[in-house]
Short mmCIF file of C-alpha atoms in Angstrom, two decimals:
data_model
loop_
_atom_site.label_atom_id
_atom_site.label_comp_id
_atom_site.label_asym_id
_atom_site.label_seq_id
_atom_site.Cartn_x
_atom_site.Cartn_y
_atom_site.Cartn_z
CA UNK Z 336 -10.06 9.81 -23.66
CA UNK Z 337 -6.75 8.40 -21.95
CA UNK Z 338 -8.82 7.66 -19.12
CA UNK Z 339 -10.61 5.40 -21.22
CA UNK Z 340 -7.94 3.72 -22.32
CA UNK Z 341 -6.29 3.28 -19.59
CA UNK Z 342 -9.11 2.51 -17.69
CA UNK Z 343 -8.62 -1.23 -18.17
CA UNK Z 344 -5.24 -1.28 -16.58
CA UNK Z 345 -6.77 0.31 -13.36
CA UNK Z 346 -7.35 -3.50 -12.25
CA UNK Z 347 -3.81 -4.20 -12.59
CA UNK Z 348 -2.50 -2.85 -9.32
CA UNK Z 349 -3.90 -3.06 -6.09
CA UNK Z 350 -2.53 0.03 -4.25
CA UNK Z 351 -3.50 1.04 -0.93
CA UNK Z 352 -3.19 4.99 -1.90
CA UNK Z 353 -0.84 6.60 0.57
CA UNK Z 354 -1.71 9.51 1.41
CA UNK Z 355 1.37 12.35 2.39
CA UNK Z 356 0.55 14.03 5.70
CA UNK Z 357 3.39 15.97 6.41
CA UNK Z 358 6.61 15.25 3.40
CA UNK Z 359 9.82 13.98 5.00
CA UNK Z 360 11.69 16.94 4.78
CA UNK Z 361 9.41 18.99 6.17
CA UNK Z 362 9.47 16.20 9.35
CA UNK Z 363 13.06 16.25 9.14
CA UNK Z 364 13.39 20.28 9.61
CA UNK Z 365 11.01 19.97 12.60
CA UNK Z 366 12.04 16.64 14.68
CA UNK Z 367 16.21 17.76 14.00
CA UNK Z 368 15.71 21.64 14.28
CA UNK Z 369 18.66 23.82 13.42
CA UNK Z 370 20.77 20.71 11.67
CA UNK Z 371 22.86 22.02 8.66
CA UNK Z 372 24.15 18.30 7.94
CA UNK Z 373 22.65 15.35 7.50
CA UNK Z 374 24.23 11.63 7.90
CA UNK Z 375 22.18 8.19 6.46
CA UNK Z 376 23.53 5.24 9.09
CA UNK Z 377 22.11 2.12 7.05
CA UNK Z 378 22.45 -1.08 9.43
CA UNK Z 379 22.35 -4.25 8.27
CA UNK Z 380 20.98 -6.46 10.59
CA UNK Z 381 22.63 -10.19 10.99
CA UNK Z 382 19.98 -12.56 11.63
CA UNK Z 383 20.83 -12.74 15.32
CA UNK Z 384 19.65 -9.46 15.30
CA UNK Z 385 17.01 -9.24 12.75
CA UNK Z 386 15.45 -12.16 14.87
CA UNK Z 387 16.11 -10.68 18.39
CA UNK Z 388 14.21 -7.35 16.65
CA UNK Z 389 11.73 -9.36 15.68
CA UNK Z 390 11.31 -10.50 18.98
CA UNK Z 391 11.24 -7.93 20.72
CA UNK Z 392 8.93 -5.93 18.58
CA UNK Z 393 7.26 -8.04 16.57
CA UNK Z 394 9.06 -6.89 13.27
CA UNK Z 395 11.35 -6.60 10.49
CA UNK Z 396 12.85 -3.91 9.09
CA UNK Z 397 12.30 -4.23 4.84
CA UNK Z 398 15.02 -5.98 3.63
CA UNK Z 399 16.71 -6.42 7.05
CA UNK Z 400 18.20 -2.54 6.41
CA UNK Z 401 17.12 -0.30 9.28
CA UNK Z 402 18.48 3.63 8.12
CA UNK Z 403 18.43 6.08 11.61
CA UNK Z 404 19.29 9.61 10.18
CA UNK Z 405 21.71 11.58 12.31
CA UNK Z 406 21.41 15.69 12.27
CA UNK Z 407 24.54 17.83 12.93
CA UNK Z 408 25.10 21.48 13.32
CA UNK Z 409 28.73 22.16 12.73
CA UNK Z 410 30.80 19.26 14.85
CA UNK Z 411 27.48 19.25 17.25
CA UNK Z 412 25.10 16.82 16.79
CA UNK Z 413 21.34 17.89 16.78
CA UNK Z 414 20.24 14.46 17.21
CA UNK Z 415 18.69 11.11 15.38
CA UNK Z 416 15.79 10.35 13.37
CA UNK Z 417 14.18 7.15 11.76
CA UNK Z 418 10.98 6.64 9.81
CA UNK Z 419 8.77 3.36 10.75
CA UNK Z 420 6.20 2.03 8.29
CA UNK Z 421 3.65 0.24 10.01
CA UNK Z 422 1.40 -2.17 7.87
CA UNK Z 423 -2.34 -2.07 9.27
CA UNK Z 424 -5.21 -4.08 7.68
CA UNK Z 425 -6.15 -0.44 6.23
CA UNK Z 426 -3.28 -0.06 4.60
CA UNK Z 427 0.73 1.34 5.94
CA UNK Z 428 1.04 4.08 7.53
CA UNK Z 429 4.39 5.83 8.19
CA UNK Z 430 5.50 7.82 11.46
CA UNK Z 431 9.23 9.81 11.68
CA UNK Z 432 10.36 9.54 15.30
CA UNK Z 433 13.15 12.14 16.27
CA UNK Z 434 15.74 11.76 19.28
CA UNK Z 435 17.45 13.91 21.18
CA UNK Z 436 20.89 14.01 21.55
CA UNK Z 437 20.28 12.48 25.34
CA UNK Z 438 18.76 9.13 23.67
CA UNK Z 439 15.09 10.57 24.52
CA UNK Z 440 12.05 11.51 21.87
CA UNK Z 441 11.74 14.81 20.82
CA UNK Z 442 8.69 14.54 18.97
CA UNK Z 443 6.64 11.86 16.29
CA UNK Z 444 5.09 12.75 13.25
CA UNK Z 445 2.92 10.65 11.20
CA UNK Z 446 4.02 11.94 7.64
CA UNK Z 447 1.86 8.88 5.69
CA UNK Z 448 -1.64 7.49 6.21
CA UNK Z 449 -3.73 6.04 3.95
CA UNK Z 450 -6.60 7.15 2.70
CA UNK Z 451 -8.86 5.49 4.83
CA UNK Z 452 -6.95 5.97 8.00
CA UNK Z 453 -6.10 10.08 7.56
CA UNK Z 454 -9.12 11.09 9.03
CA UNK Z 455 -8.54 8.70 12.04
CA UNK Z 456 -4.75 10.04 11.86
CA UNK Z 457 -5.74 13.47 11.53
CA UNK Z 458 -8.39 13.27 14.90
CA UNK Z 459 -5.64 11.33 16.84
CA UNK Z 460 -2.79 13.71 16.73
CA UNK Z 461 -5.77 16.72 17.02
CA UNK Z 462 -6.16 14.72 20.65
CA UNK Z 463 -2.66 15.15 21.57
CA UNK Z 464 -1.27 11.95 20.23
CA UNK Z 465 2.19 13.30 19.68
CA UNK Z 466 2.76 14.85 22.66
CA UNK Z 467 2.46 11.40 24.60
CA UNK Z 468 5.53 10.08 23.12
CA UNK Z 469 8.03 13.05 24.33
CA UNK Z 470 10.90 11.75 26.29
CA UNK Z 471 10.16 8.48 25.95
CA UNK Z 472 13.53 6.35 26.09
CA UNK Z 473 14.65 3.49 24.98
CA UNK Z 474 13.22 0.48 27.18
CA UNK Z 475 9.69 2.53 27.53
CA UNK Z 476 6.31 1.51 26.07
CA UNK Z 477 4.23 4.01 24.61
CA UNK Z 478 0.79 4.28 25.66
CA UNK Z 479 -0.16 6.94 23.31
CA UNK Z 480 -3.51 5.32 22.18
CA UNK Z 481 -4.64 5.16 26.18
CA UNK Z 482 -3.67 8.45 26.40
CA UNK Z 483 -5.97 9.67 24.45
CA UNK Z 484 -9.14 7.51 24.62
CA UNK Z 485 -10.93 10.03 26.31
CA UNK Z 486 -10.72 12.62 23.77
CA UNK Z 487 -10.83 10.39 20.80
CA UNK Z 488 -13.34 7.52 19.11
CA UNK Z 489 -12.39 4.19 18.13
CA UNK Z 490 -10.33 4.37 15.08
CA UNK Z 491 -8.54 7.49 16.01
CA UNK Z 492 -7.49 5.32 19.08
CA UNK Z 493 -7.12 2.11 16.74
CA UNK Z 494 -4.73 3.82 14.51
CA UNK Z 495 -2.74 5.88 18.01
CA UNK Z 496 -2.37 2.05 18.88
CA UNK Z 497 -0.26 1.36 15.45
CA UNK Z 498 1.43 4.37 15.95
CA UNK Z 499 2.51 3.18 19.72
CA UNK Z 500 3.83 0.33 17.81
CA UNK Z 501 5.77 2.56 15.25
CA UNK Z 502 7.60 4.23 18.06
CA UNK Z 503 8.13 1.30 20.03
CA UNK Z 504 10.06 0.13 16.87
CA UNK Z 505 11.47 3.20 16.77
CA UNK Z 506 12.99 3.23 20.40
CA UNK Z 507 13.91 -0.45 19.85
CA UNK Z 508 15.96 0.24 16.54
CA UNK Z 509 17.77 3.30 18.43
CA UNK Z 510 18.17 1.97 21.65
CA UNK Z 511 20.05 -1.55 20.34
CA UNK Z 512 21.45 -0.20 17.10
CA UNK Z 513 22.26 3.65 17.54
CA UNK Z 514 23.06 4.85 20.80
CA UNK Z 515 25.43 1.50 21.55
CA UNK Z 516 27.09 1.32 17.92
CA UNK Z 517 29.90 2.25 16.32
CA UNK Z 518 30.13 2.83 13.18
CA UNK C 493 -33.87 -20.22 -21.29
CA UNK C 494 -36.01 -18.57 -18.65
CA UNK C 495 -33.51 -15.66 -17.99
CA UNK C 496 -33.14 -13.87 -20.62
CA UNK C 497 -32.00 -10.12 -20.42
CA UNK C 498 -33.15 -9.15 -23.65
CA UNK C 499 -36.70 -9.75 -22.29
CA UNK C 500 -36.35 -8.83 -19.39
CA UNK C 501 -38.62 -6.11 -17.43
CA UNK C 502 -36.65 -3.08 -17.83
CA UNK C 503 -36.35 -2.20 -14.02
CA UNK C 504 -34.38 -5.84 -14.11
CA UNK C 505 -32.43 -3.61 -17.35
CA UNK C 506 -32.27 -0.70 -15.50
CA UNK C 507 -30.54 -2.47 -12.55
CA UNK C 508 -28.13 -4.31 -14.49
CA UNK C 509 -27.38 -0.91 -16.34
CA UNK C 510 -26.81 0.61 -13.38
CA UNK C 511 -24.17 -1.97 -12.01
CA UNK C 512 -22.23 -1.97 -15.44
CA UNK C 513 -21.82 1.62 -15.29
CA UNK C 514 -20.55 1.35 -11.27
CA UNK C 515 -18.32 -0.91 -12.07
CA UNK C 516 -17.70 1.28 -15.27
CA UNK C 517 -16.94 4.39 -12.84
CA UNK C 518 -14.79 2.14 -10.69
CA UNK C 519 -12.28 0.97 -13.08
CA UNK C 520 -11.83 4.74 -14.44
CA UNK C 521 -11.11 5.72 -10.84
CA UNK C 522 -8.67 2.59 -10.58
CA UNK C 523 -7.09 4.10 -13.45
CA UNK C 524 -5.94 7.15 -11.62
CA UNK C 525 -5.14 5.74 -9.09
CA UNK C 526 -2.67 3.68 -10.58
CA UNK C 527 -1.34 6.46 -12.63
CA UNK C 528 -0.52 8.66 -9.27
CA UNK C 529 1.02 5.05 -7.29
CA UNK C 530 2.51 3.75 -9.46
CA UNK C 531 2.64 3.12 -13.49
CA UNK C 532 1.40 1.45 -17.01
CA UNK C 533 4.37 -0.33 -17.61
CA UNK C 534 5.70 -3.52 -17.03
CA UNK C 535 9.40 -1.82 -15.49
CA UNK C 536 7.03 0.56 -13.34
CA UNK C 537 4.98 -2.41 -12.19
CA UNK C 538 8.34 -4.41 -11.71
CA UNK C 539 9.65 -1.57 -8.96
CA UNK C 540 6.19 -1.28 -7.58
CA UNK C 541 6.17 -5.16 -6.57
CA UNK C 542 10.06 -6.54 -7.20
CA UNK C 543 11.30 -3.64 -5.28
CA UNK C 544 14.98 -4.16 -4.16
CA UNK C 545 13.82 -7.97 -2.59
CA UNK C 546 14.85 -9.13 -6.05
CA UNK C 547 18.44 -7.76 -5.23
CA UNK C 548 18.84 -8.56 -2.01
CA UNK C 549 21.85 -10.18 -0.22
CA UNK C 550 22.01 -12.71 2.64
CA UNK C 551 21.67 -11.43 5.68
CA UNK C 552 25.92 -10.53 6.96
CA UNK C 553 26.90 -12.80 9.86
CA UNK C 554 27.64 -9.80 12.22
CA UNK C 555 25.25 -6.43 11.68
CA UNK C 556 27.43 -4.49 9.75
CA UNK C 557 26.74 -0.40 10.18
CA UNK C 558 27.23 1.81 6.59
CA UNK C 559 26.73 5.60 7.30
CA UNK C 560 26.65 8.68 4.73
CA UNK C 561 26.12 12.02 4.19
CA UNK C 562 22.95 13.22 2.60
CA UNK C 563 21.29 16.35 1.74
CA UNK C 564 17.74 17.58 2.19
CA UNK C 565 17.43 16.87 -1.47
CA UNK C 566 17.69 13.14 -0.73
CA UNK C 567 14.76 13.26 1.56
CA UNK C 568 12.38 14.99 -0.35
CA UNK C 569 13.46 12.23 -3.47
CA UNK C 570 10.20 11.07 -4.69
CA UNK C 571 10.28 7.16 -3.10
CA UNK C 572 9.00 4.68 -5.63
CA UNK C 573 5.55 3.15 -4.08
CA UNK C 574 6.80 -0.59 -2.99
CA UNK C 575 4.19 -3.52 -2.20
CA UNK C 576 6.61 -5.69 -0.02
CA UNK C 577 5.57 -9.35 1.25
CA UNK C 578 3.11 -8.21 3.94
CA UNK C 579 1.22 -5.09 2.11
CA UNK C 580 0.94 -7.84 -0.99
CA UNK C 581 -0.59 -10.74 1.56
CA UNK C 582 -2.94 -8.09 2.99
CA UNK C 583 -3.64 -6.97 -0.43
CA UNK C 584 -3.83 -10.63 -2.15
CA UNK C 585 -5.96 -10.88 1.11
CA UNK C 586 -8.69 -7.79 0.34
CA UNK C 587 -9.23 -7.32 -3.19
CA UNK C 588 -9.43 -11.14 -4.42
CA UNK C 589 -12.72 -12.01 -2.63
CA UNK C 590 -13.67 -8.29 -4.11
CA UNK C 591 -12.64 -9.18 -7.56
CA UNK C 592 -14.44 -12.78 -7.12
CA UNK C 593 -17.72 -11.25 -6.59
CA UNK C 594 -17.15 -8.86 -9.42
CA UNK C 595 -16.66 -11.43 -11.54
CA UNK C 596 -19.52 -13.35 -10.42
CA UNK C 597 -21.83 -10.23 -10.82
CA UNK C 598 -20.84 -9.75 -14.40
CA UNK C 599 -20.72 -13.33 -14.81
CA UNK C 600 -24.70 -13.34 -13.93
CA UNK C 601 -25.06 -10.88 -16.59
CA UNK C 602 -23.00 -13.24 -19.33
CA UNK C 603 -25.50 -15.82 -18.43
CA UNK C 604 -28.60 -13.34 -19.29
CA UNK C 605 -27.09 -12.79 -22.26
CA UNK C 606 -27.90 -14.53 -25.89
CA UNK C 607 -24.68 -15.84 -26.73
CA UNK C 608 -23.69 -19.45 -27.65
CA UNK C 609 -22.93 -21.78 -24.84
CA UNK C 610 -19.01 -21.66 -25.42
CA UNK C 611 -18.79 -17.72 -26.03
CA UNK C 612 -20.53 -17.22 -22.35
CA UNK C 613 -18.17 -20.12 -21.11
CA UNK C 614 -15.15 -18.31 -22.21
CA UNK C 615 -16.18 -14.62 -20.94
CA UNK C 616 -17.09 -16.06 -17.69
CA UNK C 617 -13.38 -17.37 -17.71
CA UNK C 618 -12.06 -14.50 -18.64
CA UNK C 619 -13.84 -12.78 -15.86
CA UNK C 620 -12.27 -15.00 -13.26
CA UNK C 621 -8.69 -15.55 -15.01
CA UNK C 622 -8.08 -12.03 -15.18
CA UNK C 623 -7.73 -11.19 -11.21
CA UNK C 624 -6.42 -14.31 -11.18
CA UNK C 625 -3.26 -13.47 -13.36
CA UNK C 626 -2.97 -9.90 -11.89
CA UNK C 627 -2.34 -11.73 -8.32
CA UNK C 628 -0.88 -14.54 -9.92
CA UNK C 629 2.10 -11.66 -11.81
CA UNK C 630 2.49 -9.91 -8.43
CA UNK C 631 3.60 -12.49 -6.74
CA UNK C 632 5.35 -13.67 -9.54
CA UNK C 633 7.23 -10.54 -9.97
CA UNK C 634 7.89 -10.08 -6.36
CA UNK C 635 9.57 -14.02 -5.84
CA UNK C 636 10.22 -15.38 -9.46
CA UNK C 637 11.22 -12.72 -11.64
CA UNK C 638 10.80 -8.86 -12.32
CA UNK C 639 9.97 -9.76 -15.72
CA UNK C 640 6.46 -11.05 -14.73
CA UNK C 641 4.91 -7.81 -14.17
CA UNK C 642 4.07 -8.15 -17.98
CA UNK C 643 1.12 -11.01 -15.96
CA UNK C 644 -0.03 -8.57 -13.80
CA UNK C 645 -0.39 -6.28 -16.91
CA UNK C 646 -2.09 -9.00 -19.37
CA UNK C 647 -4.52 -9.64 -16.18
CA UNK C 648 -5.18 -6.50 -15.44
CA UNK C 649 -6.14 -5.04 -19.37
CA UNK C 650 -8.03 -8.90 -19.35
CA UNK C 651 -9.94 -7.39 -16.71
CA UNK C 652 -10.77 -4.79 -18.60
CA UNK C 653 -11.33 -6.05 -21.62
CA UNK C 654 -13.37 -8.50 -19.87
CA UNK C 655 -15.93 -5.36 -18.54
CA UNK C 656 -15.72 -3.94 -21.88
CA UNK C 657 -17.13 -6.80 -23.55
CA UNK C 658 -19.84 -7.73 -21.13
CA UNK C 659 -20.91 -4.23 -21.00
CA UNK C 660 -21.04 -3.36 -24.62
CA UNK C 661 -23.16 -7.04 -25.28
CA UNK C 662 -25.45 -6.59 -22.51
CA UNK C 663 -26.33 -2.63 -23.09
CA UNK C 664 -26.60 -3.72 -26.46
CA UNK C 665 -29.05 -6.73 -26.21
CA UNK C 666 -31.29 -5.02 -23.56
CA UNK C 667 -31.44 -1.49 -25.18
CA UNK C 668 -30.96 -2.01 -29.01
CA UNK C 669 -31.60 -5.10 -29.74
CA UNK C 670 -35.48 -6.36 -30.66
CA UNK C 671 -37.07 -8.20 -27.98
CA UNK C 672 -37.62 -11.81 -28.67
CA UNK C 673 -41.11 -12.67 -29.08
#
């Protein structure tokens, strides 16, 4: 009966449903093993350098904020994370891309899909999407979606092509606004 | 009037039964899915499409760096489900040709339908007013003002008060109504 009454507000929103692959702590715990602390580095981004971003990878962080986590074990620091949304026509998706305390990936995780694209998501990283991205550095461009064209159809290498782009933003955002600043 | 639903041959009845009941399955579906994204109320909508756009600040002249501490808690914070410019373009961009050709499908069946000329006029506006104030309030609330989510929720019950009528007339007239001779 509340579905019935509701059901005329289902045309209110349009909302691509978002699926949860993998929840962000659990991404966390995996891409900065062994961290006991965690530290939130929110940069705000002057136009200069929203634009130069923008540039560069063809984007902009929401609300010009980019946030790069930072895991520490005691004094020692485990290393650096950041979580990319990446709008596709099929809806966002969302990949967590970790960093080693030597500036190069340690692994990417695509912890939202839609639910049109988790199937495609799901086959991709089955091919070994993920593993094409480790020790990538800043300056690099991933290839992840060539990688694994062999072993994977269309969409599963459509949506490995967004998630090259994540990670690209990803080692953009790090390389100009982690490893180099000060806080 | 040669079409005429109430006369018509009942695989036409059938058909059209069928489609109002689709649609009919849709929009309960839409309703979950709204529930689990985002909400029924206007201050729910607001979040879902305002987001913290309405709030924010000119960009700072240098790139200014804030860092704190956070827990695992904080990451596993439910995140409120925001429709920023893009995902609202792309969605403006998918779902109003959709909604258009809803409307025109039910607006086919107004126009089978015995109703006087300015009672069909107005439900076939309704039909196409509706998504147009739902798109009209989420853009709205995203650049004007948080408080016009209350559009997007007048378009989207309009929407469905819009089905509910067309449905209840046309299952009426072609089931339980006499035929004309």
């Amino acid at each position: 009966m509340k579905l019935l009454i509701l059901a005329p507000l289902a045309a209110a929103l349009h909302i691509t449903p978002v699926v949860v692959l993998v929840k962000r702590p659990d991404a966390v715990q995996a891409l900065l093993p062994g961290a006991d602390a965690y530290f939130a580095r929110e940069v705000h981004l002057s136009q200069t350098d929203a634009h130069r971003l923008h540039q560069e990878v063809d984007w902009s962080p929401e609300d010009g904020v980019l946030t790069l986590y930072t895991g520490k074990t005691g004094s020692t620091v485990v290393g650096a994370l950041e979580f990319v949304r990446v709008d596709t026509p099929h809806g966002p998706i969302e990949v967590a891309v970790g960093f080693t305390p030597q500036g190069m990936v340690r692994g990417v995780i695509v912890t939202k899909a839609t639910v049109e694209t988790k199937p495609w998501v799901l086959e991709a990283v089955a091919a070994g999407l993920a593993n094409q991205y480790r020790e990538l550095q800043p300056g690099a461009v991933p290839h992840g979606a060539a990688a694994i064209a062999s072993r994977a159809g269309n969409l599963a290498q459509y949506v490995a092509a967004e998630v090259d782009k994540g990670v690209a933003r990803a080692l953009a955002a790090y390389g100009t606004f982690y490893r180099g600043a000060k806080t | 009037m040669l079409y005429d639903l109430r006369r018509a041959d009942a695989s036409i009845k059938w058909l059209v039964t069928c489609l109002l009941a689709t649609f009919g399955l849709s929009y309960l579906f839409g309703a979950v899915m709204v529930s689990l994204y985002a909400g029924f109320t206007p201050q729910r909508v607001a979040a879902t499409y305002a987001g913290p756009a309405m709030s924010m600040p000119m960009p700072p002249d240098s790139t200014m760096i804030v860092e704190h501490p956070m827990s695992m808690a904080d990451f596993a914070r439910p995140e409120t489900h925001a429709v920023d410019t893009n995902l609202l373009i792309q969605d403006t961009h998918v779902h109003v040709p959709m909604y258009g050709v809803i409307a025109a499908a039910l607006s086919l069946v107004v126009v089978g339908l015995s109703l006087e000329r300015a009672w069909a006029l107005g439900l076939i506006t309704l039909l196409f007013a509706a998504p147009w104030l739902d798109f009209a309030g989420m853009w709205l609330t995203k650049f004007v003002s948080p408080q016009c989510a209350i559009v997007t929720l007048i378009g989207g019950w309009a929407m469905g008060a819009g089905y509910a009528i067309v449905a209840a007339l046309a299952v009426k007239q072609m089931w339980f109504s006499p035929e004309r001779s």
